Short mmCIF file of C-alpha atoms in Angstrom, two decimals:
data_model
loop_
_atom_site.label_atom_id
_atom_site.label_comp_id
_atom_site.label_asym_id
_atom_site.label_seq_id
_atom_site.Cartn_x
_atom_site.Cartn_y
_atom_site.Cartn_z
CA MET O 18 -11.74 -18.76 20.19
CA ARG O 19 -15.11 -18.23 21.92
CA PRO O 20 -18.06 -20.42 20.82
CA LEU O 21 -20.66 -18.85 18.55
CA PRO O 22 -24.17 -18.29 19.91
CA ILE O 23 -26.82 -20.83 18.94
CA SER O 24 -28.61 -18.09 16.99
CA VAL O 25 -25.53 -17.59 14.86
CA LEU O 26 -25.15 -21.29 14.20
CA ALA O 27 -28.78 -21.45 13.16
CA ALA O 28 -28.26 -18.54 10.83
CA ALA O 29 -25.35 -20.37 9.28
CA VAL O 30 -27.71 -23.10 8.13
CA ALA O 31 -29.79 -20.52 6.32
CA LEU O 32 -26.71 -19.07 4.68
CA LEU O 33 -25.61 -22.47 3.45
CA ALA O 34 -28.87 -22.67 1.58
CA ALA O 35 -28.30 -19.39 -0.22
CA PRO O 36 -29.46 -19.88 -3.80
CA ALA O 37 -26.87 -17.84 -5.71
CA ALA O 38 -23.11 -17.74 -5.40
CA ASN O 39 -22.90 -14.18 -6.68
CA ALA O 40 -25.71 -12.60 -4.64
CA HIS O 41 -25.65 -11.46 -1.04
CA VAL O 42 -27.95 -12.95 1.56
CA LEU O 43 -29.67 -11.14 4.40
CA HIS O 44 -28.90 -11.99 8.00
CA THR O 45 -31.28 -10.62 10.64
CA VAL O 46 -29.37 -9.65 13.76
CA SER O 47 -30.28 -11.88 16.70
CA PRO O 48 -29.41 -11.61 20.41
CA GLY O 49 -25.66 -12.15 20.89
CA ASP O 50 -24.73 -11.33 17.31
CA THR O 51 -21.79 -9.08 16.52
CA LEU O 52 -20.39 -7.97 13.20
CA TRP O 53 -17.42 -10.27 13.93
CA SER O 54 -19.59 -13.33 14.57
CA ILE O 55 -21.73 -12.73 11.48
CA ALA O 56 -18.60 -12.44 9.34
CA ALA O 57 -16.90 -15.42 10.99
CA GLN O 58 -19.74 -17.85 10.40
CA ALA O 59 -19.69 -16.85 6.71
CA ASN O 60 -15.91 -17.40 6.59
CA MET O 61 -15.30 -13.73 5.80
CA THR O 62 -13.32 -10.96 7.41
CA THR O 63 -15.14 -8.45 9.56
CA ARG O 64 -13.82 -5.72 7.28
CA THR O 65 -15.39 -7.28 4.19
CA VAL O 66 -18.86 -7.47 5.74
CA ALA O 67 -18.47 -4.01 7.28
CA VAL O 68 -17.43 -2.34 4.01
CA TYR O 69 -20.20 -4.10 2.05
CA ASN O 70 -22.76 -2.70 4.51
CA GLY O 71 -21.24 0.77 4.72
CA LEU O 72 -20.10 0.21 8.31
CA THR O 73 -16.81 0.33 10.20
CA GLU O 74 -15.25 -2.79 11.68
CA ASN O 75 -16.10 -1.53 15.18
CA SER O 76 -19.76 -0.83 14.42
CA ASN O 77 -22.41 -2.29 16.70
CA VAL O 78 -25.20 -4.24 15.05
CA VAL O 79 -28.80 -3.54 16.06
CA LEU O 80 -31.11 -6.36 17.10
CA GLY O 81 -33.65 -7.18 14.41
CA THR O 82 -31.96 -5.24 11.63
CA PRO O 83 -30.72 -6.91 8.43
CA ILE O 84 -27.04 -7.29 7.59
CA LYS O 85 -26.11 -8.14 4.02
CA VAL O 86 -23.60 -11.01 3.79
CA PRO O 87 -21.91 -10.73 0.39
CA SER O 88 -20.68 -13.45 -1.89
CA VAL O 89 -16.91 -13.70 -2.25
CA ALA O 90 -17.03 -11.77 -5.52
CA GLU O 91 -19.24 -9.05 -4.05
CA GLY O 92 -17.01 -8.75 -1.01
CA GLN O 93 -13.87 -8.39 -3.12
CA ALA O 94 -15.56 -5.79 -5.29
CA ALA O 95 -16.64 -3.81 -2.24
CA LEU O 96 -13.10 -3.79 -0.87
CA ALA O 97 -11.71 -2.74 -4.24
CA ASN O 98 -14.26 0.06 -4.55
CA ALA O 99 -13.30 1.25 -1.07
CA GLY O 100 -9.65 1.31 -2.07
CA LEU O 101 -8.79 -1.69 0.09
CA VAL O 102 -6.66 -4.52 -1.24
CA ARG O 103 -5.67 -7.95 0.03
CA THR O 104 -2.07 -8.46 1.11
CA GLY O 105 -0.18 -11.71 0.79
CA ALA O 106 -0.69 -12.34 4.49
CA GLY O 107 -4.46 -12.03 4.18
CA ALA O 108 -4.57 -8.56 5.75
CA THR O 109 -5.77 -5.48 3.93
CA ALA O 110 -4.20 -2.16 3.09
CA ARG O 111 -5.44 1.01 1.47
CA LEU O 112 -4.42 1.36 -2.16
CA ALA O 113 -3.42 4.86 -3.13
CA PRO O 114 -5.34 6.39 -6.05
CA THR O 115 -3.87 5.67 -9.48
CA THR O 116 -3.76 9.40 -10.04
CA PRO O 117 -2.81 11.09 -6.76
CA SER O 118 -4.64 14.17 -5.60
CA GLY O 119 -3.26 17.66 -5.83
CA GLY O 120 -1.81 17.20 -9.30
CA ALA O 121 0.87 14.78 -8.11
CA PRO O 122 2.10 12.37 -10.78
CA PRO O 123 1.49 8.62 -10.48
CA PRO O 124 4.31 6.40 -9.15
CA LEU O 125 6.89 5.41 -11.75
CA GLY O 126 7.04 1.78 -12.82
CA ALA O 127 3.61 0.87 -11.44
CA TYR O 128 2.27 -2.39 -12.86
CA VAL O 129 -0.58 -4.80 -12.05
CA VAL O 130 0.14 -8.45 -12.87
CA ARG O 131 -1.93 -9.81 -15.79
CA PRO O 132 -2.69 -13.42 -16.77
CA GLY O 133 0.42 -14.99 -18.26
CA ASP O 134 2.91 -12.76 -16.45
CA THR O 135 5.82 -14.31 -14.58
CA LEU O 136 8.49 -12.63 -12.52
CA SER O 137 11.28 -13.92 -14.75
CA GLY O 138 9.36 -12.91 -17.87
CA LEU O 139 8.73 -9.37 -16.61
CA ALA O 140 12.37 -9.06 -15.58
CA ALA O 141 13.58 -10.19 -19.01
CA GLN O 142 11.21 -7.85 -20.83
CA THR O 143 12.29 -4.86 -18.76
CA GLY O 144 16.01 -5.61 -18.88
CA VAL O 145 16.90 -6.46 -15.28
CA PRO O 146 17.87 -9.71 -13.51
CA THR O 147 14.98 -11.59 -11.92
CA ALA O 148 16.72 -11.39 -8.53
CA GLN O 149 16.86 -7.59 -8.75
CA MET O 150 13.16 -7.24 -9.52
CA ALA O 151 12.32 -9.73 -6.79
CA TYR O 152 14.45 -7.86 -4.24
CA MET O 153 12.91 -4.47 -4.96
CA ASN O 154 9.38 -5.88 -4.58
CA GLY O 155 10.03 -8.09 -1.56
CA LEU O 156 9.46 -11.30 -3.53
CA HIS O 157 11.32 -14.59 -3.80
CA PRO O 158 12.99 -14.93 -7.22
CA THR O 159 10.98 -18.10 -7.92
CA ALA O 160 7.70 -16.69 -6.58
CA HIS O 161 4.50 -17.34 -8.52
CA LEU O 162 2.85 -14.01 -9.32
CA LEU O 163 -0.85 -13.85 -8.54
CA ILE O 164 -3.05 -11.96 -10.99
CA GLY O 165 -3.72 -8.51 -9.59
CA THR O 166 -0.44 -8.21 -7.65
CA VAL O 167 0.93 -4.66 -7.61
CA ILE O 168 4.65 -4.46 -8.36
CA LYS O 169 7.23 -1.94 -9.46
CA LEU O 170 8.98 -2.35 -12.79
CA PRO O 171 12.32 -0.63 -13.50
CA THR O 172 11.95 3.12 -13.90
CA GLY O 173 11.70 4.08 -17.56
CA ALA O 174 11.49 0.48 -18.80
CA ALA O 175 9.40 -0.40 -21.85
CA ALA O 176 5.91 -1.72 -21.19
CA PRO O 177 5.82 -5.53 -20.85
CA ALA O 178 4.03 -7.75 -23.36
CA HIS O 179 0.76 -8.07 -21.42
CA ALA O 180 0.47 -4.40 -20.46
CA ALA O 181 -2.19 -3.86 -23.13
CA ALA O 182 -4.44 -6.52 -21.57
CA ALA O 183 -7.32 -5.49 -19.33
CA VAL O 184 -6.21 -4.47 -15.85
CA PRO O 185 -7.51 -7.00 -13.27
CA SER O 186 -10.05 -5.63 -10.80
CA THR O 187 -8.44 -7.45 -7.86
CA ARG O 188 -5.43 -5.88 -6.17
CA ILE O 189 -2.95 -7.95 -4.15
CA VAL O 190 -0.08 -6.50 -2.15
CA PRO O 191 2.96 -8.78 -1.80
CA ASP O 192 3.59 -10.07 1.72
CA ALA O 193 6.74 -8.06 2.42
CA ASN O 194 8.13 -5.34 4.68
CA PRO O 195 7.36 -2.63 5.47
CA VAL O 196 3.83 -3.64 6.41
CA PRO O 197 1.03 -1.11 5.81
CA THR O 198 -0.77 -0.46 9.09
CA PRO O 199 -3.78 1.73 9.99
CA ALA O 200 -1.86 4.57 11.65
CA ARG O 201 -1.27 8.22 10.98
CA LEU O 202 1.30 10.72 12.21
CA SER O 203 1.08 14.48 12.39
CA ALA O 204 3.24 16.83 10.36
CA GLU O 205 5.13 17.76 13.52
CA GLN O 206 5.85 14.11 14.31
CA VAL O 207 7.13 13.52 10.77
CA LYS O 208 9.33 16.62 10.93
CA ALA O 209 10.76 15.64 14.31
CA LEU O 210 11.64 12.14 13.11
CA ALA O 211 13.23 13.54 9.96
CA ALA O 212 15.38 15.98 11.92
CA GLU O 213 16.53 13.18 14.22
CA HIS O 214 17.81 11.24 11.22
CA GLY O 215 19.51 13.99 9.26
CA ALA O 216 16.84 14.77 6.66
CA PRO O 217 15.41 18.25 6.04
CA ALA O 218 12.28 18.34 8.19
CA SER O 219 10.08 20.43 5.89
CA LEU O 220 11.14 18.53 2.76
CA THR O 221 10.44 15.18 4.43
CA ALA O 222 7.00 16.35 5.55
CA ALA O 223 6.26 17.61 2.03
CA ILE O 224 7.25 14.27 0.49
CA ALA O 225 5.26 12.34 3.11
CA TRP O 226 2.17 14.47 2.54
CA GLN O 227 2.34 14.12 -1.24
CA GLU O 228 3.11 10.40 -1.06
CA SER O 229 0.52 9.30 1.52
CA GLY O 230 -1.18 12.16 3.33
CA PHE O 231 0.66 10.87 6.45
CA ASN O 232 -1.34 7.62 6.21
CA ASN O 233 0.71 4.51 7.00
CA ALA O 234 -1.94 2.22 5.45
CA MET O 235 -1.22 3.53 1.97
CA VAL O 236 0.14 1.15 -0.69
CA SER O 237 0.88 2.62 -4.10
CA SER O 238 0.18 0.97 -7.41
CA ALA O 239 3.96 0.44 -7.57
CA ASN O 240 4.07 -1.52 -4.27
CA ALA O 241 5.49 1.32 -2.14
CA ARG O 242 4.20 1.35 1.42
CA GLY O 243 3.42 3.57 4.36
CA ILE O 244 3.77 7.23 5.16
CA MET O 245 7.01 7.61 3.21
CA GLN O 246 5.99 5.10 0.51
CA VAL O 247 9.05 2.91 1.04
CA MET O 248 9.66 0.02 -1.37
CA PRO O 249 10.46 -3.40 0.16
CA GLY O 250 13.93 -3.37 -1.39
CA THR O 251 14.62 0.14 -0.11
CA TRP O 252 13.41 -0.87 3.35
CA ASP O 253 15.83 -3.80 3.39
CA TRP O 254 18.71 -1.65 2.11
CA VAL O 255 18.09 1.08 4.71
CA ASN O 256 17.86 -1.51 7.49
CA SER O 257 21.11 -3.12 6.40
CA ASN O 258 23.14 0.01 5.60
CA LEU O 259 21.75 3.11 7.28
CA ALA O 260 19.75 2.20 10.40
CA SER O 261 21.67 1.96 13.68
CA THR O 262 19.08 -0.41 15.14
CA PRO O 263 16.58 -2.70 13.39
CA LEU O 264 13.44 -0.91 12.24
CA ASP O 265 9.98 -2.27 13.02
CA PRO O 266 8.20 -2.94 9.69
CA ARG O 267 4.76 -2.36 11.29
CA SER O 268 5.65 0.97 12.90
CA ALA O 269 4.48 4.18 11.27
CA ALA O 270 7.29 6.04 13.03
CA ASP O 271 9.88 3.59 11.70
CA ASN O 272 8.45 3.97 8.20
CA VAL O 273 9.22 7.68 8.52
CA ARG O 274 12.64 6.85 9.96
CA ALA O 275 13.41 4.64 6.95
CA GLY O 276 12.27 7.30 4.49
CA SER O 277 14.19 9.99 6.37
CA LEU O 278 17.40 7.95 6.42
CA TYR O 279 17.04 7.32 2.70
CA LEU O 280 16.32 10.99 1.97
CA ALA O 281 19.29 12.03 4.12
CA SER O 282 21.52 9.73 2.05
CA LEU O 283 20.21 11.38 -1.12
CA MET O 284 20.96 14.80 0.32
CA ARG O 285 24.54 13.75 0.99
CA ALA O 286 24.89 12.22 -2.46
CA THR O 287 23.61 15.39 -4.15
CA GLY O 288 25.60 17.84 -2.05
CA GLY O 289 22.48 19.15 -0.36
CA ASP O 290 20.55 19.86 -3.57
CA LEU O 291 16.90 19.74 -2.45
CA ARG O 292 15.51 19.53 -5.97
CA LEU O 293 17.85 16.73 -7.02
CA ALA O 294 17.29 14.80 -3.78
CA ALA O 295 13.50 14.98 -4.18
CA ALA O 296 13.87 13.82 -7.79
CA GLY O 297 16.01 10.92 -6.62
CA TYR O 298 13.41 9.94 -4.05
CA TYR O 299 10.79 9.66 -6.78
CA GLN O 300 12.69 8.49 -9.85
CA GLY O 301 15.84 7.00 -8.36
CA LEU O 302 19.05 9.01 -8.26
CA SER O 303 20.98 6.81 -10.69
CA SER O 304 18.17 7.17 -13.22
CA VAL O 305 18.05 10.94 -12.76
CA ARG O 306 21.79 11.17 -13.31
CA SER O 307 21.85 8.91 -16.35
CA ARG O 308 18.62 9.98 -18.04
CA GLY O 309 17.69 13.32 -16.57
CA MET O 310 14.39 14.13 -14.88
CA PHE O 311 11.33 12.68 -16.57
CA ASP O 312 8.37 15.02 -17.05
CA ASP O 313 6.50 13.29 -14.21
CA THR O 314 9.57 13.74 -12.00
CA LYS O 315 9.63 17.48 -12.70
CA ARG O 316 5.96 17.69 -11.70
CA TYR O 317 6.66 15.67 -8.56
CA VAL O 318 9.56 17.90 -7.55
CA ASP O 319 7.62 21.10 -8.25
CA ASN O 320 4.74 19.87 -6.11
CA VAL O 321 7.04 18.82 -3.26
CA LEU O 322 8.93 22.11 -3.19
CA ALA O 323 5.64 24.02 -3.23
CA LEU O 324 4.37 21.90 -0.33
CA GLN O 325 7.61 22.43 1.56
CA THR O 326 6.70 26.06 2.27
CA ARG O 327 3.49 24.80 3.89
CA PHE O 328 5.58 22.77 6.34
CA GLY O 329 8.00 25.53 7.29
CA GLY O 330 10.54 25.26 4.48
#
């Protein structure tokens, strides 16, 4: 790590004397300063300081201009307002809107951990083994749930006991694969990858567009990740049962490969029924077969099939 300029170290002294823990302080850019160095001396990520100041992480700072260094609370609020959430590994990902655009329904089973929630308690209240809920969300069965963690509950399960409590403002994404990364693919790239792995190209592109807008940084409020919004448990299952070679959890292309392999398996299981396969992708095929399509599932499928024509279907 390169040493910080003397001007930055001097500025650190001023920051240590900041009078209020919940108020930002101003840092005047000095020779040698960068957004990275200003953030580093305040023990913050470059992204936090950038977002708080309405900048990008690669922005240049101008000599003599003020940069606002937020408190921890202000920084977290800025990230949340920008749709950015902290992952278990300390990285950040973009949280998909609670209500997707274009009339798409929200993800099924989405839940934000409240005070008092435990993994075993949520599993018991929703009628599944703790190990099953842990597997689907990429968690250890004995993991301590942090308040604000986004997880998926079983599709169609009753609301847990603390669901009526206020939703925490913080959002935390479990440290699990696949990893959301700041990458995008084009519709043609998605379609080509789908075709390579036996999934209908136009249907895959339609699902990817509705799920993420082709943005691999997306994390849903139900803990699904990447362009194809793959759950950690689904990622592990595809890697173990469908992929011919190990998939890279940080690769946008491999996120599409995983989603395509899963969709192709649904197409085989449904005898090529596009509508039923799309419903299975959203609701889970076993749930669709045992309980029928939920109203949100019908909306999801209608949207996907309408989008499919846009992508050559």
